[in-house]
Short mmCIF file of C-alpha atoms (C1' of nucleotides) in Angstrom, two decimals:
data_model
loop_
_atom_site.label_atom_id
_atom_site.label_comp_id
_atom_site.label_asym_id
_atom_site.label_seq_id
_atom_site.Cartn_x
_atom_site.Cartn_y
_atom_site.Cartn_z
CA UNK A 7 -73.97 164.97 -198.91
CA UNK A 8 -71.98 165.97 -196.10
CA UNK A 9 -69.32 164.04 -194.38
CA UNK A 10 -70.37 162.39 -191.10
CA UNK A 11 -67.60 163.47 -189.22
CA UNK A 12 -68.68 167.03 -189.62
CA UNK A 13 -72.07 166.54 -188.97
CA UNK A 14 -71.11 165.09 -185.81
CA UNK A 15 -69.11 167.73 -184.83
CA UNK A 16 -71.45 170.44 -185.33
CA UNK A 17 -73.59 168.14 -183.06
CA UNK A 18 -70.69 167.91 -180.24
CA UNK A 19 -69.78 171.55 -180.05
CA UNK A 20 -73.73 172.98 -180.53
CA UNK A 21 -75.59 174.43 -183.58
CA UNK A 22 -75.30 177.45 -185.69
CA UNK A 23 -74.81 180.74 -184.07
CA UNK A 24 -75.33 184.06 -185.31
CA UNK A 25 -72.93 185.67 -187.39
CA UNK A 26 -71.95 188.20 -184.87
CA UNK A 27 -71.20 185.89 -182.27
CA UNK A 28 -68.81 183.80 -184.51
CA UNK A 29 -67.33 187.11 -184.87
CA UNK A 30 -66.25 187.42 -181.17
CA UNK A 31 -65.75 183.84 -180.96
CA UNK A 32 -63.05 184.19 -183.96
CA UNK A 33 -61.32 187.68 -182.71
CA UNK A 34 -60.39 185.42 -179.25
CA UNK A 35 -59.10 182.89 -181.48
CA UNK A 36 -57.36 185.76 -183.83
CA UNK A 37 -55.62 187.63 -180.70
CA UNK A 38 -54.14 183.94 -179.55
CA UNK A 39 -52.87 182.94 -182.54
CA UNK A 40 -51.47 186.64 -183.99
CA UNK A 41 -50.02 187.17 -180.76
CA UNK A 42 -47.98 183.63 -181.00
CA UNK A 43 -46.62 184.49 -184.28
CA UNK A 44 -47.13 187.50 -185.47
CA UNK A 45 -49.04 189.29 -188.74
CA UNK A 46 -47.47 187.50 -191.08
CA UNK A 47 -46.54 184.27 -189.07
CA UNK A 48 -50.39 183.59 -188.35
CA UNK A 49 -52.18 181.71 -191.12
CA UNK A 50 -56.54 182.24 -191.31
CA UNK A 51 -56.41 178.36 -191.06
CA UNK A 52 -54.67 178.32 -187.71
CA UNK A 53 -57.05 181.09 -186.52
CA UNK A 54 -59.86 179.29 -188.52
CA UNK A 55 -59.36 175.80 -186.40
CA UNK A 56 -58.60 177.56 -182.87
CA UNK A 57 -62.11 179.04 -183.87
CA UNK A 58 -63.70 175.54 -184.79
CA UNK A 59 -64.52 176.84 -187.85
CA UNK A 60 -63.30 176.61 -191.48
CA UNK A 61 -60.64 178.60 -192.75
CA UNK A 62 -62.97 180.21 -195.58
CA UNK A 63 -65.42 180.97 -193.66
CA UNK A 64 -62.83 183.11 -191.46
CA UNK A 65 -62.05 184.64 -194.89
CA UNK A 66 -65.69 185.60 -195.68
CA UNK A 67 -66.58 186.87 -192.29
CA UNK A 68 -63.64 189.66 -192.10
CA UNK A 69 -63.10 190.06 -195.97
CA UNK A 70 -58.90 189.37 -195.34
CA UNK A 71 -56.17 188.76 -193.24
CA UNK A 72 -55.56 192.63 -193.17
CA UNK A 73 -59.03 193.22 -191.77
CA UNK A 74 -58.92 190.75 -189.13
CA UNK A 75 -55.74 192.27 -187.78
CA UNK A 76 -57.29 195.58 -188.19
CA UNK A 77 -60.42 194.10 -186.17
CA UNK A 78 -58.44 192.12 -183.84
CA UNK A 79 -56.03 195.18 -182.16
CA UNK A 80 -59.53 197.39 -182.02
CA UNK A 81 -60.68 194.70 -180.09
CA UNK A 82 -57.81 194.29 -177.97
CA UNK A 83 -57.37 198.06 -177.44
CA UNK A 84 -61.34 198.59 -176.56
CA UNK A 85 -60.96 195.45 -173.81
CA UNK A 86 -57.66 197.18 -172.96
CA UNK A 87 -59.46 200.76 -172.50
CA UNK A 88 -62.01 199.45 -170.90
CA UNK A 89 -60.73 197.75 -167.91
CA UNK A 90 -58.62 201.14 -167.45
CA UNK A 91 -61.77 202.56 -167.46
CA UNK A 92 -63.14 200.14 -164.93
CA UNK A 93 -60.15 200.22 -163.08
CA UNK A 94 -60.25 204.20 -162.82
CA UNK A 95 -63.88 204.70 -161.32
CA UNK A 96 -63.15 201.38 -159.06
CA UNK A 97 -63.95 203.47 -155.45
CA UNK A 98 -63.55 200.46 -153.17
CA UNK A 99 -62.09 201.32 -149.86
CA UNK A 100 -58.25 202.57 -150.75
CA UNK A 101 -55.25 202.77 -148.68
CA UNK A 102 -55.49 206.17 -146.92
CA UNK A 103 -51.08 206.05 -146.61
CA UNK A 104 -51.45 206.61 -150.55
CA UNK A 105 -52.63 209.27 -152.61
CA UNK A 106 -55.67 208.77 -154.78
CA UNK A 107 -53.68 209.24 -157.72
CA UNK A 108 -51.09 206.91 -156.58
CA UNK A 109 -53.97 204.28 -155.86
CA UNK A 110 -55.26 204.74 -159.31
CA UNK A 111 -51.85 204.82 -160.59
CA UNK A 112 -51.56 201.18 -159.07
CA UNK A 113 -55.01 199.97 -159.81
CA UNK A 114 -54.57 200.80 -163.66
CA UNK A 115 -51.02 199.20 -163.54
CA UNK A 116 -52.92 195.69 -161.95
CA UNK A 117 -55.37 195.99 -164.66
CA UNK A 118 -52.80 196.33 -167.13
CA UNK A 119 -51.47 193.01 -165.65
CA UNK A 120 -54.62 191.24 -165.71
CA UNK A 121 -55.14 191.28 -169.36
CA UNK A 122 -52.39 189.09 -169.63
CA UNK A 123 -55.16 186.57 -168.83
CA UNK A 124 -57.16 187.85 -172.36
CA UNK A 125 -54.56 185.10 -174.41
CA UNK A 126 -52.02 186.93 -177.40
CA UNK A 127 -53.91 190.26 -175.99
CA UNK A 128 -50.50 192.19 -175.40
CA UNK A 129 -48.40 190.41 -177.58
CA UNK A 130 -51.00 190.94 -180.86
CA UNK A 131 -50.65 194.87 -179.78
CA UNK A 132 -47.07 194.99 -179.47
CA UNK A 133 -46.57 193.07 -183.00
CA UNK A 134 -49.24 195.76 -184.20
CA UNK A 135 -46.51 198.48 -182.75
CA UNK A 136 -44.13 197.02 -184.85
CA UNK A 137 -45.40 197.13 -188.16
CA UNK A 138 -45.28 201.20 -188.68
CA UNK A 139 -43.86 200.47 -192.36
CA UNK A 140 -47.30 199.09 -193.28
CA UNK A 141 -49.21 200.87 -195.35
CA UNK A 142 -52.50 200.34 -193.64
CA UNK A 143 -51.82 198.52 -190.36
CA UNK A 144 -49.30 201.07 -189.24
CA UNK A 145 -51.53 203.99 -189.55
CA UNK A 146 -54.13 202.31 -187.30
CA UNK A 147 -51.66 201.13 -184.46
CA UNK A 148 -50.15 204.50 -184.26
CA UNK A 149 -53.78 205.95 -183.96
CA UNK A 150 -54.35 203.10 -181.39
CA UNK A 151 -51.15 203.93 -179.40
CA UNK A 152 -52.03 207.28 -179.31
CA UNK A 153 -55.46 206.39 -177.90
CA UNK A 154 -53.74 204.77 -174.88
CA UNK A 155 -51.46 208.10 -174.37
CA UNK A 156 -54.82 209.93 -174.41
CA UNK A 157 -56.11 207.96 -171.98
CA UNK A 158 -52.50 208.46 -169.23
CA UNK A 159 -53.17 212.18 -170.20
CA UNK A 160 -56.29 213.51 -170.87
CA UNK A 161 -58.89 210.64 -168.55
CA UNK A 162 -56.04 209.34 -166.27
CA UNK A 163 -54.53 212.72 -165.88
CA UNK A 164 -51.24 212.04 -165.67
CA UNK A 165 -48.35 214.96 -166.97
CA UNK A 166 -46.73 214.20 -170.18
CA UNK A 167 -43.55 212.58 -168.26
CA UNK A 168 -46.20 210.46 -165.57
CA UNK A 169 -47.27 208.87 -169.08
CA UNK A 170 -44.39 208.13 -170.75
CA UNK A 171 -43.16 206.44 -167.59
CA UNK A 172 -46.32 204.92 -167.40
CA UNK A 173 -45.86 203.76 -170.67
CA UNK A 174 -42.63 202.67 -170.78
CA UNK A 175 -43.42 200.25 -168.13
CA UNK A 176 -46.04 198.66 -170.03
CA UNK A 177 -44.25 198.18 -173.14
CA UNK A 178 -41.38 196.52 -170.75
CA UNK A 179 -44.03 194.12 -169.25
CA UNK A 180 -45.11 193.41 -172.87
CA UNK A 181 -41.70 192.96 -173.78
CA UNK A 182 -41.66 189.61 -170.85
CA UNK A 183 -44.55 188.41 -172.24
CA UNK A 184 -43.91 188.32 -175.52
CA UNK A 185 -40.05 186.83 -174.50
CA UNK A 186 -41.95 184.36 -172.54
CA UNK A 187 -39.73 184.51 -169.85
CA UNK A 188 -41.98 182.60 -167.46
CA UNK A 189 -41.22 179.67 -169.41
CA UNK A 190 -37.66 179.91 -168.17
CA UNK A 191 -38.57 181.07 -164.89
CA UNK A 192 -37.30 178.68 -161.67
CA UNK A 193 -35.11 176.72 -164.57
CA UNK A 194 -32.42 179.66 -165.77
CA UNK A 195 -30.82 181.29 -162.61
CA UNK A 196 -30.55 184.33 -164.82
CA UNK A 197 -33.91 184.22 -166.42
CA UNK A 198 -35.69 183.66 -162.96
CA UNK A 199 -33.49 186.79 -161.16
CA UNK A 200 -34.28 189.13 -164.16
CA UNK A 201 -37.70 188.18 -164.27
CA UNK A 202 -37.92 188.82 -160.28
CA UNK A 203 -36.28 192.35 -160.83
CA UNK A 204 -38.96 193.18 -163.34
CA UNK A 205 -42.51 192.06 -161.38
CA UNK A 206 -41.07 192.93 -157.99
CA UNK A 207 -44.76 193.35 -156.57
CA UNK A 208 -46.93 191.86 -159.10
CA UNK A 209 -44.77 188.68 -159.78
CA UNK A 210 -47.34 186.06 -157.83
CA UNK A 211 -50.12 187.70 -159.63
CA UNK A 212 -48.24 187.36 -162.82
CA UNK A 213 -47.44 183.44 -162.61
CA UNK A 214 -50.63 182.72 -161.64
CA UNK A 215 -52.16 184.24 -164.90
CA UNK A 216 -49.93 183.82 -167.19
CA UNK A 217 -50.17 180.42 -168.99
CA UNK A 218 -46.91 178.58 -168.60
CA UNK A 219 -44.92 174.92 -169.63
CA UNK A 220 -45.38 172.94 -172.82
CA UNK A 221 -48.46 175.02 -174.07
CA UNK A 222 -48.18 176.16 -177.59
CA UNK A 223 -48.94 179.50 -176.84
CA UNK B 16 -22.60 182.15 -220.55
CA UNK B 17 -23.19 184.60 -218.31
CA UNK B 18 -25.77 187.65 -219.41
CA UNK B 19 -24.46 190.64 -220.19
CA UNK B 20 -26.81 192.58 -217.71
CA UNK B 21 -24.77 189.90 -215.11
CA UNK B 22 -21.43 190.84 -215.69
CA UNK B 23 -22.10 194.77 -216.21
CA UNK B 24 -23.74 194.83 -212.95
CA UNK B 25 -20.72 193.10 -211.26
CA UNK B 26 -18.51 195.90 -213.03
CA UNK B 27 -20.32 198.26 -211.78
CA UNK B 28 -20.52 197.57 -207.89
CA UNK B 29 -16.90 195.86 -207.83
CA UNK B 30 -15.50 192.21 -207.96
CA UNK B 31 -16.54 189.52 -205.80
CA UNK B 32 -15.67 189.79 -202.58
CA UNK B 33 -14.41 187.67 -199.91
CA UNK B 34 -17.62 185.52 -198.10
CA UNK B 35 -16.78 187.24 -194.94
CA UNK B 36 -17.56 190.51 -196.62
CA UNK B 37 -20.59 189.29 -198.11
CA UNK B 38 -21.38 187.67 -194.36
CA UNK B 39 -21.49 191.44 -193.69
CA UNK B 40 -23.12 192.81 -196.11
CA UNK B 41 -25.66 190.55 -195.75
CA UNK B 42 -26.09 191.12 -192.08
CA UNK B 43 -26.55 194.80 -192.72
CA UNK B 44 -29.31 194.39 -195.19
CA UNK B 45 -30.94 191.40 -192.74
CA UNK B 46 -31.62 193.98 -190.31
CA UNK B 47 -33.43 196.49 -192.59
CA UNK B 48 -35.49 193.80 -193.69
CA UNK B 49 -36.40 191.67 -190.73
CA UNK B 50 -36.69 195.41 -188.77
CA UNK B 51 -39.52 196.54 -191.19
CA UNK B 52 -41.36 192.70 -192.05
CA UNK B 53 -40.20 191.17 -189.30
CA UNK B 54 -39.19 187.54 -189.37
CA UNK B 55 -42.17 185.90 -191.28
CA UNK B 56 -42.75 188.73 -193.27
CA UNK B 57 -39.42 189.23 -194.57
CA UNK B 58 -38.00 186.83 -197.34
CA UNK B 59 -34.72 185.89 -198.37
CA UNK B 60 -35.55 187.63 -201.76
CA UNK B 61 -35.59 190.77 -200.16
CA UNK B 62 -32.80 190.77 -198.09
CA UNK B 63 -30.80 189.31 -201.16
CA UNK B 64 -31.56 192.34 -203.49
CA UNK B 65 -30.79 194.50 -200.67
CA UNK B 66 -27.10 193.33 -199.89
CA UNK B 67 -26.69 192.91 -203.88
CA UNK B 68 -26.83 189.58 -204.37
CA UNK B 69 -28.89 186.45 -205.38
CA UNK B 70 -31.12 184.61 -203.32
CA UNK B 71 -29.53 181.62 -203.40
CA UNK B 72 -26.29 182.72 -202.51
CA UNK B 73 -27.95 184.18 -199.05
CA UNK B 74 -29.69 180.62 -198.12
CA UNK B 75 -25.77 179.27 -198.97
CA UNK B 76 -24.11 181.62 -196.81
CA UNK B 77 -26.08 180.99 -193.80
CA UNK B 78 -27.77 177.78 -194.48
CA UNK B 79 -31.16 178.59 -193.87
CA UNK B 80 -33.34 182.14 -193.14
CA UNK B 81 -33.51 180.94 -189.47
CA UNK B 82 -29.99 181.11 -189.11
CA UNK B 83 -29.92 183.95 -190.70
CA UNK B 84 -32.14 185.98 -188.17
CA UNK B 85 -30.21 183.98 -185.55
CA UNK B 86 -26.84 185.74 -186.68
CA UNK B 87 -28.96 189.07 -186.98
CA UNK B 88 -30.06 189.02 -183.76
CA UNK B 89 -26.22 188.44 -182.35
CA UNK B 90 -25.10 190.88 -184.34
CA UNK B 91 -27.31 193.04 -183.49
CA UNK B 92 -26.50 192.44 -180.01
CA UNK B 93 -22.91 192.50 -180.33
CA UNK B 94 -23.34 195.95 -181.81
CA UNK B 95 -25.39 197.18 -179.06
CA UNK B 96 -23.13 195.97 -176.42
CA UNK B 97 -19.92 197.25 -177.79
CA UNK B 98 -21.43 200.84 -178.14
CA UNK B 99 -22.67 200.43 -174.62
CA UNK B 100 -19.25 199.88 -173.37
CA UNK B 101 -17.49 202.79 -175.18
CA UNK B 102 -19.52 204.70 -173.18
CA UNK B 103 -19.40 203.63 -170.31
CA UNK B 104 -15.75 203.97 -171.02
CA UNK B 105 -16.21 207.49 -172.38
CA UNK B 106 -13.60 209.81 -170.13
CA UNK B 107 -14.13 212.92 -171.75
CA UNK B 108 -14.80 215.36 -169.33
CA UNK B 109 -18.10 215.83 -167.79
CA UNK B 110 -20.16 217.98 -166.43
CA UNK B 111 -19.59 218.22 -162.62
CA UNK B 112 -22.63 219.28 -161.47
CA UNK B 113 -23.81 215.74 -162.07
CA UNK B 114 -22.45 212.36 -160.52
CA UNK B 115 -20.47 210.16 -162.83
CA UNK B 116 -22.81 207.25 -162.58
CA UNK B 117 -25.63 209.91 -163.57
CA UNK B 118 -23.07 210.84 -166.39
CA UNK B 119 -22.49 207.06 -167.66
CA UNK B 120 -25.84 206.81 -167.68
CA UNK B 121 -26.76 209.55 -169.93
CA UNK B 122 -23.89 208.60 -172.40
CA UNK B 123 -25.28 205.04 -172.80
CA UNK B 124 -28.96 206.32 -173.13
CA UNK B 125 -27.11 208.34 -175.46
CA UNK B 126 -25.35 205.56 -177.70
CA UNK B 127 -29.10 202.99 -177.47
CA UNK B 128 -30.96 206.44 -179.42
CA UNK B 129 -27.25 206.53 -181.87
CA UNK B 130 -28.40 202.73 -182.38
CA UNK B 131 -31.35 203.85 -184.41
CA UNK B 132 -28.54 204.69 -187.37
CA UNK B 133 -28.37 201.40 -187.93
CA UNK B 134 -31.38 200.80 -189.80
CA UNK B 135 -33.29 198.36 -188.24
CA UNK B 136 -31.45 197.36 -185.30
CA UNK B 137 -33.71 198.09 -182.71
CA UNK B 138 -37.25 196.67 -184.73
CA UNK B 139 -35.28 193.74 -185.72
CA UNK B 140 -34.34 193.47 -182.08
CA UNK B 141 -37.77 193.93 -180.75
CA UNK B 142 -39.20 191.12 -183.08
CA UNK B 143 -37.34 188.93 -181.76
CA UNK B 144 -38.01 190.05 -178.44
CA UNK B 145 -42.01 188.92 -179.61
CA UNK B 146 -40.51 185.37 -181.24
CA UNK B 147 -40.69 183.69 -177.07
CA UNK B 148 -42.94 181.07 -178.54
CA UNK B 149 -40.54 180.07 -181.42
CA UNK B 150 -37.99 177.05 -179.87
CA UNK B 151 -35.27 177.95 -181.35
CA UNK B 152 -35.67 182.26 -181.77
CA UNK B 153 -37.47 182.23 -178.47
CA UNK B 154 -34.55 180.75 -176.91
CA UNK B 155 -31.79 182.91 -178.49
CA UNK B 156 -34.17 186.09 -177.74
CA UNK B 157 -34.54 185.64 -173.78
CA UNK B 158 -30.40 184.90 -173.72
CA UNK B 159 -30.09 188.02 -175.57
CA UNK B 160 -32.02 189.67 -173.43
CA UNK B 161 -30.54 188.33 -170.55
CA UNK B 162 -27.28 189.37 -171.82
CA UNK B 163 -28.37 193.27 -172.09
CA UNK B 164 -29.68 193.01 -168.40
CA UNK B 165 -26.46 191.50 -167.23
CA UNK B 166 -24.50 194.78 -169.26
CA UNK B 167 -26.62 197.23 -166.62
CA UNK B 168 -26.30 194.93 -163.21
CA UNK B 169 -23.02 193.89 -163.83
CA UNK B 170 -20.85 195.79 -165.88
CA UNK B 171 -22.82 199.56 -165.49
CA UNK B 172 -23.30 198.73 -161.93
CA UNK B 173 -27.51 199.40 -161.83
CA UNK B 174 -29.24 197.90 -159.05
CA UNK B 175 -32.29 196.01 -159.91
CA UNK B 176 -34.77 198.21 -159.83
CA UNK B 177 -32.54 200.67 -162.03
CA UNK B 178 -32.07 198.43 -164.44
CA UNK B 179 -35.97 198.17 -164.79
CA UNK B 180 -36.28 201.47 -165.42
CA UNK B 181 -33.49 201.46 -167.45
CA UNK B 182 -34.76 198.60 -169.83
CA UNK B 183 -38.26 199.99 -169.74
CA UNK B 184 -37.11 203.56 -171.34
CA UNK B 185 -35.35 201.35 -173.89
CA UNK B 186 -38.38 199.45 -174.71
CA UNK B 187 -40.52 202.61 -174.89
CA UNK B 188 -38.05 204.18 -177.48
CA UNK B 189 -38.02 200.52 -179.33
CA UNK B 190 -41.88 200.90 -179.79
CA UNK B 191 -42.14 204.59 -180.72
CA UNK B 192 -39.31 203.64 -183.18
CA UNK B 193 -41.03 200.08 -184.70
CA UNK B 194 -44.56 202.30 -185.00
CA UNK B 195 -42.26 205.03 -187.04
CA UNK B 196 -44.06 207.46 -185.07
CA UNK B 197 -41.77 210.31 -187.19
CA UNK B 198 -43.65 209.53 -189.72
CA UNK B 199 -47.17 211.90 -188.70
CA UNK B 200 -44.55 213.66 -186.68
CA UNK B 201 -45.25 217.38 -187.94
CA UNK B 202 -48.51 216.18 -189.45
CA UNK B 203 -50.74 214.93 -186.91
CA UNK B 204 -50.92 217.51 -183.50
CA UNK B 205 -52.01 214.25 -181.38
CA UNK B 206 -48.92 212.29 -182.68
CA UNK B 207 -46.86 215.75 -182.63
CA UNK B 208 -46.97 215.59 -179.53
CA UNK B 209 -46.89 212.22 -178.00
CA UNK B 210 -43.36 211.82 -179.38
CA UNK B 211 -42.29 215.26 -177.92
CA UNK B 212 -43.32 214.18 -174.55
CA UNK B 213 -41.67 210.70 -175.55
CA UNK B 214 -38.42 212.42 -176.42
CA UNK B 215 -37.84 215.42 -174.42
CA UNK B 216 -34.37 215.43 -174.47
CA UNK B 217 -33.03 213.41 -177.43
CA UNK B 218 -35.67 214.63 -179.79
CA UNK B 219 -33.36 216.85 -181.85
CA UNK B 220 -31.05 213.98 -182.39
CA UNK B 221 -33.90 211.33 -183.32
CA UNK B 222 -35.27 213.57 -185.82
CA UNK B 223 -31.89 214.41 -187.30
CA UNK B 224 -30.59 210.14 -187.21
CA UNK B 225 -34.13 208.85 -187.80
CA UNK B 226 -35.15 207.86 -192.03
CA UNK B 227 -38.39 209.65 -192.45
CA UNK B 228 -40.98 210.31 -195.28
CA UNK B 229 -41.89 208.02 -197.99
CA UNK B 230 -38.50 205.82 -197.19
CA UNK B 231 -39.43 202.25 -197.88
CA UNK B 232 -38.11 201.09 -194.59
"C1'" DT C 4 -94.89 173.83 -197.84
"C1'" DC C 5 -91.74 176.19 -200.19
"C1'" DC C 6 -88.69 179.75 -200.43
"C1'" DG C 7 -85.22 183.10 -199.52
"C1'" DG C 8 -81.71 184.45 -196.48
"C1'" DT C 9 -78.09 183.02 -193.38
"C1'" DT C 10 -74.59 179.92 -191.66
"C1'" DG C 11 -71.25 177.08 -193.05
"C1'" DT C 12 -68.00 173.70 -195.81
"C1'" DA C 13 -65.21 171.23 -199.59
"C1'" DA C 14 -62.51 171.84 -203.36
"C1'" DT C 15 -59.39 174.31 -205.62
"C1'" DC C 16 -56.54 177.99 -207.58
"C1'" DG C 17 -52.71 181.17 -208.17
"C1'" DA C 18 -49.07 183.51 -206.25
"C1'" DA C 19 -45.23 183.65 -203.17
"C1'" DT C 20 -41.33 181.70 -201.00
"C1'" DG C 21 -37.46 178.83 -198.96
"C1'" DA C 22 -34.66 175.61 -200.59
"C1'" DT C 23 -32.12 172.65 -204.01
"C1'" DT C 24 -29.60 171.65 -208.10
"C1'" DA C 25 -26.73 172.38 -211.66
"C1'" DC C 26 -23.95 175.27 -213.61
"C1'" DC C 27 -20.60 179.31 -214.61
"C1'" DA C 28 -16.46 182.57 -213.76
"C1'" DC C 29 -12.52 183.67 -211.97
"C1'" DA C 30 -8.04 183.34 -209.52
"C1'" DA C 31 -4.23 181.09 -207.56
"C1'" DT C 32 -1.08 177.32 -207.83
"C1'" DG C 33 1.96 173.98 -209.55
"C1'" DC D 26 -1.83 175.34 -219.26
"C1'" DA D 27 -4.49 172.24 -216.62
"C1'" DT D 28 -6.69 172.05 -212.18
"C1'" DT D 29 -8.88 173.00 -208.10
"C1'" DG D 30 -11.25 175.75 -204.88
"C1'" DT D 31 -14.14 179.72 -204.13
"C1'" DG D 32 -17.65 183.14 -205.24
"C1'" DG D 33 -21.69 183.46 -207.54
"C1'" DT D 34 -26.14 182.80 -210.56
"C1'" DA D 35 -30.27 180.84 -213.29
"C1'" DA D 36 -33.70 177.67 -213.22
"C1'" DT D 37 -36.78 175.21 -210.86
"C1'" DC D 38 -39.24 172.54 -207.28
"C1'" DA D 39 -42.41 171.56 -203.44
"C1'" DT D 40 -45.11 173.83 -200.06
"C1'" DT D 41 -47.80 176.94 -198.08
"C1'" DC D 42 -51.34 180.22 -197.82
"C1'" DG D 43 -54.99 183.67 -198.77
"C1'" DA D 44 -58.64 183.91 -201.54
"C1'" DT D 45 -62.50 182.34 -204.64
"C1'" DT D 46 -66.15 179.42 -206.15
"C1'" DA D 47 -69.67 176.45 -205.80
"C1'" DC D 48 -72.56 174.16 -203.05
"C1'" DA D 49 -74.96 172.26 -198.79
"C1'" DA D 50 -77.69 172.57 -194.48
"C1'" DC D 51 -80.65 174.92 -191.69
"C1'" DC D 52 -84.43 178.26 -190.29
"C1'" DG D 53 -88.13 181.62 -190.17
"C1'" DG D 54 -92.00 183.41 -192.32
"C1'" DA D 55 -95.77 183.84 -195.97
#
DNA sequence: TCCGGTTGTAATCGAATGATTACCACAATG
DNA sequence: CATTGTGGTAATCATTCGATTACAACCGGA
């Protein structure tokens, strides 16, 4: 017999869904809770809960820990990709003072920004960057950094010095994030100048997306 | 009584040292193993067999494996700072076709890449730099950060938006360096050449002061 | 209706790990 | 030579965590 209390919450939050859907439903969950703490600081059972499901179940659906990490930067660097992609063929009325280039250059920057909304997106990634000494994960986020580089060079078409500066940016604004330097921000005289220095355009944008205060995350 | 194993072993690599020594010892072998695990990932065990001695004795020394990534991270720091300033003290003469402020900062570009000699400085650096959630790592990593930004506004002289650039380079050559890029360096064309266009300068050095191949760490 | 596949959980297990305890060895000192 | 402080270890404990197992609930179709 099943427990009540279980019954009733499968009631409260809706029925069964399809496999595939608990899938996506878990790799949001997995991207906030790696990005908070890391590989090997996340547990399946916190991702499991922030999922609403049960940690097994977690377990069965991605076979380990390993593959959900695997699963989880894919998914972060195909959301990533694709609002570069999006962000590229935008042809909304532009600036005429600026070059195309230079408007795409910006527009791809912004998106880069946005996904700060998609929760532990950037910080999962840059934890994934870290781990080269691993066996299996480092071989995919080198593949997957390379697939960004492709992108600067080969779709974006940016020189090889255009992308690394490109780049460098990017892991700087990652760096912020994962610091969580907002949460200083307006308190720490020093925090709150540095942190100006580094968004000097997109700063409003940035506090208004980026989750801030007592939050867990 | 002691095993024999014990005592031969203590023959072997000297007599006991002072705990200051050991402090250091410690410290050296904390940042090869939080640089490649991490914080979570890496245990006391590991870092103990490293520096040479028990596991116990490294939870004694520095009461706990928080405060023992704590005094990584400052020394880490302190490290980084002091080789800043010797070269930004650096008077040996320079080229004069360039400015000396151009000059500085090329030395101390120079002395963050010499950095990568001591193994696991800059990962161990850059975890923490991901720990903002954690209340008591988070806190110690945005001062340390802080600190680094004051070095280039303050004491190099940047302007803010120098600085930026400055600190975004460094993060760039953090992540290259965390996803041991080196290691498909020669192997992989894509990956061949994303670091070349990465490094164009210091490449030479990297690949000379950079571990590579099957190197645990 | 019953039956097989799919979605999901409870219970539990074994290994790993940070920390604690109790102890040992050595050296200086009086 | 006793003693006391310091450097160090072996043994072990309590937790935590990923994984496994066994089972339950639901649903569509024959």
């Amino acid at each position: 017999m099943t427990s009540p209390a279980v019954d009733e919450a499968r009631a409260e939050t809706g029925k069964r869904l399809s496999s595939e859907e608990r899938r996506r439903q878990i790799l949001v969950a997995a991207l906030a809770v790696f990005g908070a703490r890391g590989y090997e600081g996340a547990t399946t059972d916190e991702v499991a809960r922030a999922a609403g499901v049960s940690q097994p179940y977690v377990v069965r659906l991605f076979g380990s820990k390993e593959n959900l990490f695997l699963a989880a930067i894919e998914d972060a660097l195909a959301r990533m990709l694709a609002g570069f992609r999006a962000a590229l063929a935008d042809d909304s009325p532009q600036d005429p003072d600026i070059t195309p280039e230079k408007a795409a250059a910006k527009r791809i920057g912004q998106a880069y920004v946005d996904l700060i909304a998609v929760r532990g997106l950037h910080q999962t990634l840059a934890h994934a960057y870290l781990l080269g000494s691993h066996p299996v994960i480092g071989a995919a986020a080198r593949q997957g950094f390379a697939k960004v580089w492709r992108f600067f060079r080969d779709e974006m078409g940016l020189d090889a010095d255009e992308s690394r500066a490109f780049m460098a940016e990017g892991m700087l604004i990652s760096t912020m994030i994962g610091l969580r330097i907002v949460d200083d921000y307006g308190s720490d005289p020093q925090i709150t100048e540095l942190f100006r220095s580094c968004f000097p355009t997109e700063l409003p944008h940035v506090l208004e997306v980026l989750p801030r205060g007592t939050d867990r995350w």
